[in-house]
Amino acid sequence: MTRLLQKIVVAIALRLLHAALVELQLLDCTMAQELQKLPKGMSFAIHTGHKAPALTVRWDGRRLQRVIEAGYAAQCTLRIKALAISFRLFTGQMGLAHAYAQHALTVAGEIANVMRLARLVNRAEAYLFPPFISHRILPELPKLEVSPIRVYARIVFGFLKSTYS
Amino acid sequence: MNPAYFEFQNAVKLLCGQDALERIPDELRHMEAEKPLLLTDAVLLRLGIVKKVHDVMQAEGCVPAALFTDIPVDSSLSVVNRIVAFYREHECDAIVAVGGGSVIDSAKGARLVLSQERDDILSISGMENLHCGRHIPFIVVPTTAGTGSECTGVAVIRNDEQAVKMEFLSPFVEPDVAVLDARMTQRLPARATASTGVDALCHAIEASTCLQSNPLSSAYSMAAIKLISTNLLRATRCGSDIDARLAMSIAATMAGIAFSNSMVGAVHAIGHALGGVCHVPHAEAMGILLPHVLNFNLPVAADGYARILPEMVGWDRAAVIPSSQRGCSLVQAVRELLIQLHECAGIPLRLLEVGVTESQLVRVAETAVNDGALIVNPRAMSVEQIVNVLREAL
């Protein structure tokens, strides 16, 4: 697969991940509780490779806002070492724990924050991927509180309303 | 089956055995260091252990430029920053750390800050995120046989403000030289010998069964387990047994190399939290938690535990145990070893013995769930599951 195509897929996956986190805060109690534990103002950045898509989010105490400001320094930056690895990570070929185990990530900031982020991403992935994929990439399949179809429906509706911009 | 991908690094030069201490000055000269800072703690100074190192350095014409001894049992970020300031104030050009885990990890933290030319260790927190920076010659002389910190790429340092133990992971944390000399551990009390030995055992078992385990780290783990099972009781019962002491030092170093390359798991994640929240000494927390976490992981890690069993109990004994029961037998063998160590050295077996109360368990679990070691534990753990494990260990 060409690098350009990988970039497009990863960019879409990052937007989808953010949208899922926003929607699951409203639909999934476990996710909401996990987010509420974040310190207000906490920010995470995910970099997916050299000149590759990135996602920066900031918890404002109520919602996980996407930060589009250039050069914003997040409190916790998770850098995936290569786009090819990001592609595998965001297409359900590899879980975050395995990426960590394979030294595929570097972290700037407190490692405790990565653990928080990992729990959020793992839970979101359990909704976004079909069970046969989630089962392979997640350390344990969580009990879903709502139907993934409902989550996807809200995400589509959210994109149509430009909720996540 | 081979892992899809793994990394392995160990660049530490090991000086091990007779007259190992006497070779420190030569190593410093090779690294063009003339003004080493000697780092240790007040207890080791009082026991005369530091004097041995100081004297051999002096005899070979390498006098330490300064001595820093203000390192508590449970070192913190502020101690690290003070060492950095002290190093600069005395214009040192190398670090020689003599001590246990707290001293070595503080020295590692200080060396990292100095090499990155910063003032505050918090500004460089993270994982594999640093460039090599300036080279600060760094020699480590462990006085316990357990942490393996002399050969690892991680420093664990307490954050007093948040009451957590923070991990700083970088290949540039590794010392240049580690010195294993039985004279350094010979006077270690039986209880400390036993509990630090269990810490090494814990490193080896977790390193060989966690998600990051790889063929090389497993080889180190297995060899370490064999040495520990053969020598830990001997070293605990007879501290003057030089052979057992040195074997334990080698085992701890090998287990350190193993977990430095494959991480640890839930025993360490919960143990760090117990240290951060309840000030339980790390090695004692390991001994208390190990059988309970092994038991929790058993449904997914039985095969890994079965592979360890022969190293732990010997091939003759392991061979007569049905393969389906070997995982369970490892947990039992660990329990038996801990009971023997409890009887001969008084290591604690329950959390109550080290002052942990029921009311602290949830806070410990909420801290543990954010510890980096948990991500590679073979079985995922929620706060509730950690609380259950802690209750069993109470």
Coordinates of C-alpha atoms in Angstrom, one line a residue:
Chain A
M1 CA 0.0 0.0 0.0
T2 CA 1.4 3.4 -0.9
R3 CA 2.4 5.8 1.8
L4 CA -0.2 8.3 0.6
L5 CA -3.0 5.7 1.0
Q6 CA -1.7 4.8 4.5
K7 CA -1.8 8.5 5.4
I8 CA -5.4 8.8 4.3
V9 CA -6.5 5.7 6.2
V10 CA -4.7 6.8 9.3
A11 CA -6.1 10.3 9.1
I12 CA -9.6 8.9 8.8
A13 CA -9.0 6.5 11.7
L14 CA -7.8 9.3 13.9
R15 CA -10.9 11.4 13.2
L16 CA -13.1 8.4 13.8
L17 CA -11.3 7.6 17.1
H18 CA -11.9 11.2 18.3
A19 CA -15.5 11.1 17.3
A20 CA -16.0 7.7 19.0
L21 CA -14.4 9.1 22.2
V22 CA -16.8 12.1 22.1
E23 CA -19.9 10.0 21.5
L24 CA -19.0 7.2 24.0
Q25 CA -18.6 9.8 26.7
L26 CA -22.4 10.3 26.4
L27 CA -23.3 6.6 25.7
D28 CA -20.9 4.6 27.8
C29 CA -20.8 5.0 31.6
T30 CA -17.3 3.4 31.9
M31 CA -15.9 5.8 29.3
A32 CA -17.6 8.8 30.9
Q33 CA -16.1 7.8 34.3
E34 CA -12.7 7.3 32.8
L35 CA -12.8 10.7 31.2
Q36 CA -14.0 12.4 34.3
K37 CA -10.9 11.2 36.1
L38 CA -8.7 13.2 33.8
P39 CA -7.4 16.4 35.2
K40 CA -9.1 19.4 33.6
G41 CA -6.9 20.8 30.8
M42 CA -5.2 17.5 30.2
S43 CA -4.1 17.2 26.6
F44 CA -2.9 14.2 24.5
A45 CA -1.2 14.2 21.1
I46 CA -0.8 11.2 18.9
H47 CA 1.8 11.5 16.1
T48 CA 1.7 8.7 13.6
G49 CA 5.0 9.1 11.8
H50 CA 7.2 11.6 9.8
K51 CA 5.0 14.1 8.0
A52 CA 2.0 11.9 8.8
P53 CA -1.4 12.7 10.3
A54 CA -1.6 13.6 14.0
L55 CA -4.4 14.1 16.5
T56 CA -4.3 16.4 19.5
V57 CA -7.2 16.4 22.0
R58 CA -7.7 18.4 25.2
W59 CA -10.1 17.5 28.0
D60 CA -11.9 20.7 29.1
G61 CA -13.7 19.1 32.0
R62 CA -16.8 18.4 29.9
R63 CA -15.7 17.3 26.5
L64 CA -12.6 16.0 24.6
Q65 CA -11.9 18.8 22.3
R66 CA -9.8 18.4 19.2
V67 CA -7.0 20.9 19.1
I68 CA -6.2 22.2 15.6
E69 CA -3.8 25.0 16.7
A70 CA -0.4 24.4 15.0
G71 CA 2.5 23.9 17.4
Y72 CA 0.3 23.2 20.4
A73 CA 2.4 21.4 23.0
A74 CA 0.3 18.6 24.5
Q75 CA 1.1 17.4 28.1
C76 CA 1.4 13.9 26.9
T77 CA 2.7 13.1 23.4
L78 CA 2.6 9.6 22.1
R79 CA 4.7 9.2 19.0
I80 CA 4.4 6.1 16.8
K81 CA 7.7 5.4 15.3
A82 CA 6.6 4.9 11.7
L83 CA 3.5 5.4 9.6
A84 CA 3.5 1.7 8.6
I85 CA 3.1 0.8 12.3
S86 CA 0.4 3.4 12.7
F87 CA -1.4 1.9 9.8
R88 CA -1.4 -1.5 11.4
L89 CA -2.4 0.0 14.7
F90 CA -5.4 1.9 13.3
T91 CA -6.6 -0.8 11.0
G92 CA -7.0 -3.4 13.8
Q93 CA -3.9 -5.4 12.9
M94 CA -2.2 -4.6 16.2
G95 CA -3.4 -3.5 19.6
L96 CA -1.9 -0.6 21.7
A97 CA -0.5 -3.1 24.3
H98 CA 1.3 -5.0 21.5
A99 CA 2.5 -1.7 20.0
Y100 CA 3.9 -0.8 23.4
A101 CA 5.4 -4.3 23.8
Q102 CA 7.1 -3.9 20.4
H103 CA 8.7 -0.6 21.2
A104 CA 6.6 1.0 18.5
L105 CA 5.9 4.1 20.6
T106 CA 7.7 6.8 22.4
V107 CA 6.2 8.9 25.1
A108 CA 7.0 12.4 26.1
G109 CA 5.3 13.2 29.4
E110 CA 4.1 11.0 32.3
I111 CA 3.6 7.3 31.5
A112 CA 0.6 7.3 33.8
N113 CA -1.2 9.5 31.3
V114 CA -0.5 7.0 28.5
M115 CA -2.2 4.3 30.6
R116 CA -5.2 6.6 30.9
L117 CA -5.2 7.2 27.1
A118 CA -4.7 3.4 26.4
R119 CA -7.8 2.5 28.4
L120 CA -9.9 5.1 26.5
V121 CA -8.6 4.0 23.1
N122 CA -9.0 0.3 24.0
R123 CA -12.6 0.8 25.0
A124 CA -13.3 2.9 21.9
E125 CA -11.8 0.2 19.7
A126 CA -14.0 -2.4 21.2
Y127 CA -16.9 -0.4 19.7
L128 CA -15.3 0.5 16.5
F129 CA -13.9 -2.9 15.4
P130 CA -16.0 -6.1 15.0
P131 CA -15.6 -8.5 17.9
F132 CA -13.3 -10.9 16.0
I133 CA -10.8 -8.1 15.6
S134 CA -11.3 -6.6 19.1
H135 CA -10.7 -10.1 20.5
R136 CA -7.3 -10.3 18.8
I137 CA -6.0 -6.8 19.6
L138 CA -7.4 -6.0 23.0
P139 CA -6.1 -7.5 26.2
E140 CA -9.6 -8.3 27.3
L141 CA -12.9 -7.8 25.5
P142 CA -14.9 -5.3 27.6
K143 CA -18.6 -5.6 28.1
L144 CA -20.2 -3.1 25.7
E145 CA -22.9 -0.9 27.2
V146 CA -24.6 0.1 23.9
S147 CA -24.8 -1.3 20.4
P148 CA -21.8 -0.4 18.2
I149 CA -24.4 0.4 15.5
R150 CA -25.8 3.1 17.6
V151 CA -22.3 4.5 18.2
Y152 CA -21.6 4.5 14.4
A153 CA -24.9 6.1 13.7
R154 CA -24.2 9.0 16.1
I155 CA -20.7 9.4 14.7
V156 CA -22.1 9.7 11.1
F157 CA -24.7 12.1 12.4
G158 CA -22.0 14.1 14.3
F159 CA -19.8 14.4 11.1
L160 CA -22.8 15.6 9.1
K161 CA -23.4 18.3 11.8
S162 CA -19.7 19.1 12.0
T163 CA -19.7 18.3 15.7
Y164 CA -16.1 17.2 15.9
S165 CA -14.4 20.0 14.1
Chain B
M1 CA 6.4 -19.0 18.7
N2 CA 8.6 -16.1 18.1
P3 CA 7.3 -12.6 18.8
A4 CA 6.3 -10.6 15.7
Y5 CA 9.0 -8.1 16.7
F6 CA 11.3 -7.4 19.6
E7 CA 14.2 -5.3 20.6
F8 CA 17.1 -6.2 22.9
Q9 CA 19.8 -4.0 24.3
N10 CA 22.4 -4.2 27.0
A11 CA 25.5 -2.1 26.7
V12 CA 26.6 -2.3 30.4
K13 CA 30.1 -3.6 31.0
L14 CA 30.1 -6.0 33.9
L15 CA 33.0 -6.3 36.3
C16 CA 32.2 -9.4 38.3
G17 CA 34.0 -11.3 41.1
Q18 CA 37.4 -11.1 42.8
D19 CA 38.9 -7.6 43.1
A20 CA 36.1 -6.2 40.9
L21 CA 36.1 -3.0 43.1
E22 CA 39.8 -2.4 42.5
R23 CA 39.1 -2.1 38.8
I24 CA 36.9 1.0 39.1
P25 CA 39.7 3.6 38.8
D26 CA 40.9 2.0 35.6
E27 CA 37.4 2.1 34.1
L28 CA 37.1 5.8 35.0
R29 CA 40.4 6.5 33.4
H30 CA 39.3 4.8 30.2
M31 CA 36.3 7.1 30.2
E32 CA 38.5 10.1 30.8
A33 CA 36.9 10.9 34.1
E34 CA 39.0 12.5 36.8
K35 CA 36.5 14.0 39.3
P36 CA 33.9 11.4 40.1
L37 CA 31.0 12.1 42.4
L38 CA 30.5 9.3 44.9
L39 CA 26.8 8.7 45.5
T40 CA 25.5 6.6 48.4
D41 CA 23.3 6.7 51.5
A42 CA 24.0 7.4 55.1
V43 CA 23.5 3.8 56.2
L44 CA 26.1 2.4 53.9
L45 CA 28.5 5.2 54.9
R46 CA 28.0 4.3 58.6
L47 CA 28.5 0.5 57.9
G48 CA 31.8 1.3 56.3
I49 CA 30.8 -0.2 52.9
V50 CA 31.4 3.1 51.1
K51 CA 34.8 3.4 52.7
K52 CA 35.8 0.2 51.0
V53 CA 35.0 1.7 47.6
H54 CA 36.5 5.0 48.5
D55 CA 39.7 3.4 49.7
V56 CA 40.3 1.3 46.6
M57 CA 39.6 4.3 44.4
Q58 CA 42.1 6.3 46.4
A59 CA 44.7 3.6 46.4
E60 CA 44.6 3.5 42.6
G61 CA 44.9 7.3 42.4
C62 CA 41.3 8.2 41.7
V63 CA 40.0 10.2 44.6
P64 CA 36.3 11.1 44.5
A65 CA 35.8 14.8 44.0
A66 CA 32.7 14.8 46.3
L67 CA 30.5 12.6 48.4
F68 CA 26.7 12.8 48.4
T69 CA 25.0 10.7 51.0
D70 CA 21.6 12.3 51.5
I71 CA 19.6 9.7 49.7
P72 CA 16.7 8.2 51.6
V73 CA 15.4 4.7 51.4
D74 CA 12.6 5.8 49.1
S75 CA 14.3 8.4 46.9
S76 CA 12.3 11.2 45.2
L77 CA 12.4 13.6 42.3
S78 CA 13.6 16.4 44.6
V79 CA 16.6 14.2 45.7
V80 CA 17.5 13.7 42.1
N81 CA 17.4 17.4 41.4
R82 CA 19.5 18.1 44.5
I83 CA 22.1 15.6 43.2
V84 CA 22.2 17.4 39.9
A85 CA 22.9 20.7 41.6
F86 CA 25.5 19.1 43.9
Y87 CA 27.3 17.5 40.9
R88 CA 27.5 20.9 39.1
E89 CA 28.5 22.8 42.2
H90 CA 31.5 20.4 42.7
E91 CA 32.3 20.4 39.0
C92 CA 32.3 16.6 38.8
D93 CA 32.8 14.7 35.6
A94 CA 31.5 11.2 36.4
I95 CA 29.2 9.4 38.8
V96 CA 30.0 6.3 40.9
A97 CA 26.8 5.1 42.7
V98 CA 27.2 2.7 45.6
G99 CA 24.0 1.3 47.1
G100 CA 20.7 -0.4 46.6
G101 CA 17.8 0.4 44.2
S102 CA 17.1 3.8 45.7
V103 CA 20.7 5.1 45.3
I104 CA 21.1 3.6 41.9
D105 CA 17.8 4.9 40.5
S106 CA 18.5 8.3 41.9
A107 CA 22.0 8.3 40.3
K108 CA 20.4 7.2 37.0
G109 CA 17.9 10.0 37.2
A110 CA 20.6 12.5 38.0
R111 CA 22.8 11.3 35.2
L112 CA 19.9 11.5 32.7
V113 CA 19.2 15.1 33.8
L114 CA 22.9 16.0 33.5
S115 CA 23.3 14.4 30.1
Q116 CA 20.2 16.2 28.8
E117 CA 21.6 19.4 30.3
R118 CA 18.4 20.2 32.2
D119 CA 17.7 21.1 35.9
D120 CA 14.5 19.2 36.6
I121 CA 13.9 15.5 36.0
L122 CA 10.2 16.0 35.5
S123 CA 11.0 17.9 32.3
I124 CA 12.3 14.7 30.7
S125 CA 9.7 12.3 31.9
G126 CA 8.6 9.8 29.3
M127 CA 9.6 6.6 27.5
E128 CA 12.3 6.2 24.9
N129 CA 11.8 9.9 24.0
L130 CA 15.3 11.2 24.7
H131 CA 18.3 11.7 22.5
C132 CA 21.6 10.4 23.8
G133 CA 22.8 13.8 25.1
R134 CA 26.2 14.4 26.7
H135 CA 28.0 11.4 28.0
I136 CA 28.5 11.3 31.7
P137 CA 30.7 8.4 32.8
F138 CA 28.6 6.3 35.2
I139 CA 29.6 3.3 37.3
V140 CA 27.3 1.4 39.6
V141 CA 28.2 -0.8 42.5
P142 CA 25.1 -2.6 43.9
T143 CA 25.0 -3.4 47.6
T144 CA 22.0 -5.6 47.3
A145 CA 21.3 -8.6 45.0
G146 CA 17.8 -7.9 43.7
T147 CA 16.9 -4.7 41.8
G148 CA 19.1 -5.5 38.8
S149 CA 19.1 -1.7 38.4
E150 CA 22.8 -1.8 37.5
C151 CA 21.9 -3.2 34.1
T152 CA 18.5 -1.7 33.3
G153 CA 17.2 1.1 31.1
V154 CA 14.7 2.3 33.7
A155 CA 14.8 4.4 36.8
V156 CA 11.9 4.3 39.2
I157 CA 11.7 7.4 41.3
R158 CA 9.0 8.6 43.8
N159 CA 7.0 11.7 43.0
D160 CA 6.1 12.9 46.5
E161 CA 3.5 15.4 45.3
Q162 CA 1.4 12.8 43.6
A163 CA 2.4 9.9 45.9
V164 CA 3.3 7.7 42.9
K165 CA 6.4 6.0 41.7
M166 CA 7.3 7.3 38.2
E167 CA 9.2 5.3 35.6
F168 CA 11.8 6.9 33.4
L169 CA 12.5 4.6 30.5
S170 CA 15.4 5.3 28.2
P171 CA 18.3 3.2 26.8
F172 CA 20.5 6.2 28.0
V173 CA 19.6 5.4 31.6
E174 CA 21.9 2.3 31.5
P175 CA 25.1 2.7 33.4
D176 CA 28.4 2.3 31.6
V177 CA 29.8 -0.2 34.1
A178 CA 28.3 -2.4 36.8
V179 CA 30.5 -3.8 39.5
L180 CA 29.5 -7.1 41.2
D181 CA 31.7 -7.8 44.2
A182 CA 30.6 -10.2 46.9
R183 CA 32.2 -7.9 49.5
M184 CA 29.4 -5.4 48.8
T185 CA 26.5 -7.7 49.7
Q186 CA 28.2 -9.8 52.4
R187 CA 26.9 -7.8 55.3
L188 CA 23.4 -7.5 54.0
P189 CA 21.0 -8.7 56.7
A190 CA 19.1 -11.9 56.2
R191 CA 15.7 -10.2 55.7
A192 CA 17.0 -7.8 53.1
T193 CA 18.9 -10.6 51.4
A194 CA 15.7 -12.7 51.2
S195 CA 13.4 -9.9 50.1
T196 CA 15.7 -8.4 47.5
G197 CA 16.3 -12.0 46.2
V198 CA 12.6 -12.4 45.8
D199 CA 12.5 -9.1 43.9
A200 CA 15.0 -10.6 41.4
L201 CA 12.9 -13.7 41.2
C202 CA 9.9 -11.6 40.5
H203 CA 11.7 -9.7 37.7
A204 CA 12.7 -13.0 36.1
I205 CA 9.2 -14.6 36.2
E206 CA 7.4 -11.4 35.0
A207 CA 10.0 -10.8 32.3
S208 CA 9.5 -14.2 30.9
T209 CA 5.7 -14.3 30.9
C210 CA 4.7 -10.7 30.1
L211 CA 3.5 -9.5 26.6
Q212 CA 7.0 -8.1 25.8
S213 CA 8.8 -11.3 26.5
N214 CA 11.3 -12.3 23.8
P215 CA 13.7 -15.2 23.3
L216 CA 16.7 -13.4 24.6
S217 CA 15.1 -11.9 27.7
S218 CA 13.6 -15.3 28.5
A219 CA 17.0 -16.9 28.3
Y220 CA 18.3 -14.5 30.9
S221 CA 15.2 -15.0 33.0
M222 CA 15.5 -18.8 33.0
A223 CA 19.1 -18.7 33.9
A224 CA 18.4 -16.2 36.7
I225 CA 15.5 -18.3 38.1
K226 CA 17.8 -21.3 38.2
L227 CA 20.5 -19.4 40.1
I228 CA 17.9 -17.9 42.5
S229 CA 16.3 -21.2 43.3
T230 CA 19.7 -22.7 44.0
N231 CA 21.3 -19.9 46.0
L232 CA 18.7 -17.6 47.6
L233 CA 18.1 -19.8 50.7
R234 CA 21.9 -20.4 51.0
A235 CA 22.7 -16.7 50.9
T236 CA 19.9 -15.9 53.3
R237 CA 20.9 -18.6 55.9
C238 CA 24.6 -18.0 55.6
G239 CA 25.5 -14.5 54.6
S240 CA 29.2 -15.2 54.6
D241 CA 28.8 -17.8 51.8
I242 CA 30.6 -15.8 49.1
D243 CA 29.7 -18.2 46.4
A244 CA 26.0 -17.9 47.1
R245 CA 26.3 -14.2 47.4
L246 CA 28.0 -13.7 44.1
A247 CA 25.5 -16.2 42.4
M248 CA 22.7 -14.0 43.7
S249 CA 24.3 -10.9 42.4
I250 CA 24.7 -12.5 39.0
A251 CA 21.1 -13.7 39.1
A252 CA 19.8 -10.2 40.0
T253 CA 21.8 -8.7 37.1
M254 CA 20.5 -11.3 34.7
A255 CA 17.0 -10.8 35.8
G256 CA 17.6 -7.0 35.4
I257 CA 18.8 -7.5 31.9
A258 CA 15.7 -9.6 31.2
F259 CA 13.1 -7.2 32.5
S260 CA 14.9 -4.2 31.0
N261 CA 14.2 -5.7 27.6
S262 CA 10.7 -7.1 28.2
M263 CA 9.3 -5.1 31.1
V264 CA 7.6 -6.7 34.1
G265 CA 3.9 -6.9 34.9
A266 CA 1.2 -6.5 37.5
V267 CA 3.3 -7.5 40.5
H268 CA 5.5 -4.4 39.8
A269 CA 2.6 -2.2 38.9
I270 CA 0.8 -2.9 42.2
G271 CA 4.1 -2.9 44.1
H272 CA 5.0 0.5 42.8
A273 CA 1.6 1.8 43.9
L274 CA 2.0 0.2 47.4
G275 CA 5.4 2.0 47.6
G276 CA 3.9 5.3 46.5
V277 CA 0.7 5.2 48.6
C278 CA 1.7 3.2 51.6
H279 CA 5.5 3.4 51.6
V280 CA 5.9 -0.4 51.5
P281 CA 9.5 -1.3 50.7
H282 CA 9.6 -2.4 47.1
A283 CA 11.2 -5.8 47.6
E284 CA 8.8 -6.7 50.4
A285 CA 5.9 -5.7 48.3
M286 CA 7.1 -8.1 45.6
G287 CA 7.3 -11.0 47.9
I288 CA 3.8 -10.4 49.3
L289 CA 2.2 -9.9 45.9
L290 CA 4.0 -12.4 43.7
P291 CA 2.0 -15.6 44.5
H292 CA -1.4 -13.7 44.4
V293 CA -0.6 -12.1 41.0
L294 CA 0.7 -15.4 39.6
N295 CA -2.5 -17.0 40.6
F296 CA -4.5 -14.2 39.0
N297 CA -2.5 -14.6 35.7
L298 CA -2.7 -18.4 35.8
P299 CA -5.6 -18.8 33.4
V300 CA -3.7 -17.0 30.6
A301 CA 0.0 -17.7 31.6
A302 CA -0.1 -21.3 32.7
D303 CA 2.1 -22.4 29.7
G304 CA 4.7 -19.7 30.6
Y305 CA 4.7 -20.8 34.2
A306 CA 5.1 -24.4 33.2
R307 CA 8.2 -23.5 31.2
I308 CA 9.7 -21.9 34.4
L309 CA 8.9 -24.8 36.7
P310 CA 11.9 -27.0 35.9
E311 CA 14.3 -24.0 36.6
M312 CA 12.5 -23.4 39.9
V313 CA 12.2 -26.9 41.3
G314 CA 14.7 -28.9 39.2
W315 CA 14.0 -31.1 36.2
D316 CA 13.6 -34.3 38.2
R317 CA 10.8 -32.9 40.3
A318 CA 9.1 -31.1 37.4
A319 CA 9.2 -34.2 35.2
V320 CA 6.8 -36.2 37.4
I321 CA 4.2 -33.4 37.4
P322 CA 1.6 -33.7 34.7
S323 CA 2.1 -30.9 32.1
S324 CA -1.4 -29.6 32.7
Q325 CA -0.5 -29.0 36.4
R326 CA 2.9 -27.4 35.9
G327 CA 1.7 -23.8 35.8
C328 CA -0.2 -24.3 39.1
S329 CA 2.8 -26.1 40.6
L330 CA 5.0 -23.1 39.9
V331 CA 2.7 -20.9 42.0
Q332 CA 2.9 -23.5 44.7
A333 CA 6.7 -23.7 44.5
V334 CA 7.0 -19.9 44.8
R335 CA 4.7 -20.0 47.9
E336 CA 6.9 -22.7 49.4
L337 CA 10.0 -20.7 48.8
L338 CA 8.4 -17.6 50.4
I339 CA 7.3 -19.5 53.4
Q340 CA 10.9 -20.9 53.9
L341 CA 12.2 -17.3 53.6
H342 CA 9.6 -16.1 56.0
E343 CA 10.6 -18.8 58.5
C344 CA 14.4 -18.2 58.3
A345 CA 14.5 -14.4 57.7
G346 CA 11.1 -13.0 58.6
I347 CA 10.1 -11.6 55.3
P348 CA 6.4 -10.5 55.4
L349 CA 3.8 -12.6 53.6
R350 CA 0.8 -10.4 54.2
L351 CA 0.1 -6.7 53.5
L352 CA -1.1 -6.3 57.1
E353 CA 2.4 -7.1 58.3
V354 CA 3.8 -4.0 56.5
G355 CA 1.1 -1.7 57.8
V356 CA -1.3 -1.6 54.8
T357 CA -5.0 -1.3 55.8
E358 CA -8.2 -2.2 54.0
S359 CA -9.1 1.4 53.6
Q360 CA -6.0 2.0 51.4
L361 CA -6.6 -0.7 48.9
V362 CA -8.8 1.3 46.5
R363 CA -6.3 4.1 46.3
V364 CA -3.5 1.6 45.7
A365 CA -5.5 0.0 42.9
E366 CA -6.4 3.3 41.3
T367 CA -2.7 4.2 41.3
A368 CA -1.6 0.8 40.0
V369 CA -3.9 0.9 37.1
N370 CA -2.0 3.9 35.7
D371 CA 1.4 2.2 36.1
G372 CA 3.2 1.5 32.8
A373 CA 4.1 -2.1 33.9
L374 CA 0.5 -3.1 33.8
I375 CA 0.1 -2.7 30.0
V376 CA 2.3 -5.7 29.4
N377 CA 0.8 -8.0 32.1
P378 CA -0.4 -11.2 30.4
R379 CA -3.9 -10.6 31.7
A380 CA -5.7 -7.2 31.7
M381 CA -6.5 -5.9 35.2
S382 CA -9.3 -3.5 36.2
V383 CA -9.3 -1.5 39.5
E384 CA -11.8 -4.0 40.9
Q385 CA -9.5 -7.0 40.1
I386 CA -6.5 -5.3 41.6
V387 CA -8.5 -4.6 44.8
N388 CA -9.4 -8.3 44.9
V389 CA -5.8 -9.4 44.5
L390 CA -4.8 -6.9 47.3
R391 CA -7.6 -8.3 49.5
E392 CA -6.2 -11.8 49.0
A393 CA -2.8 -10.5 50.0
L394 CA -4.0 -8.5 53.0

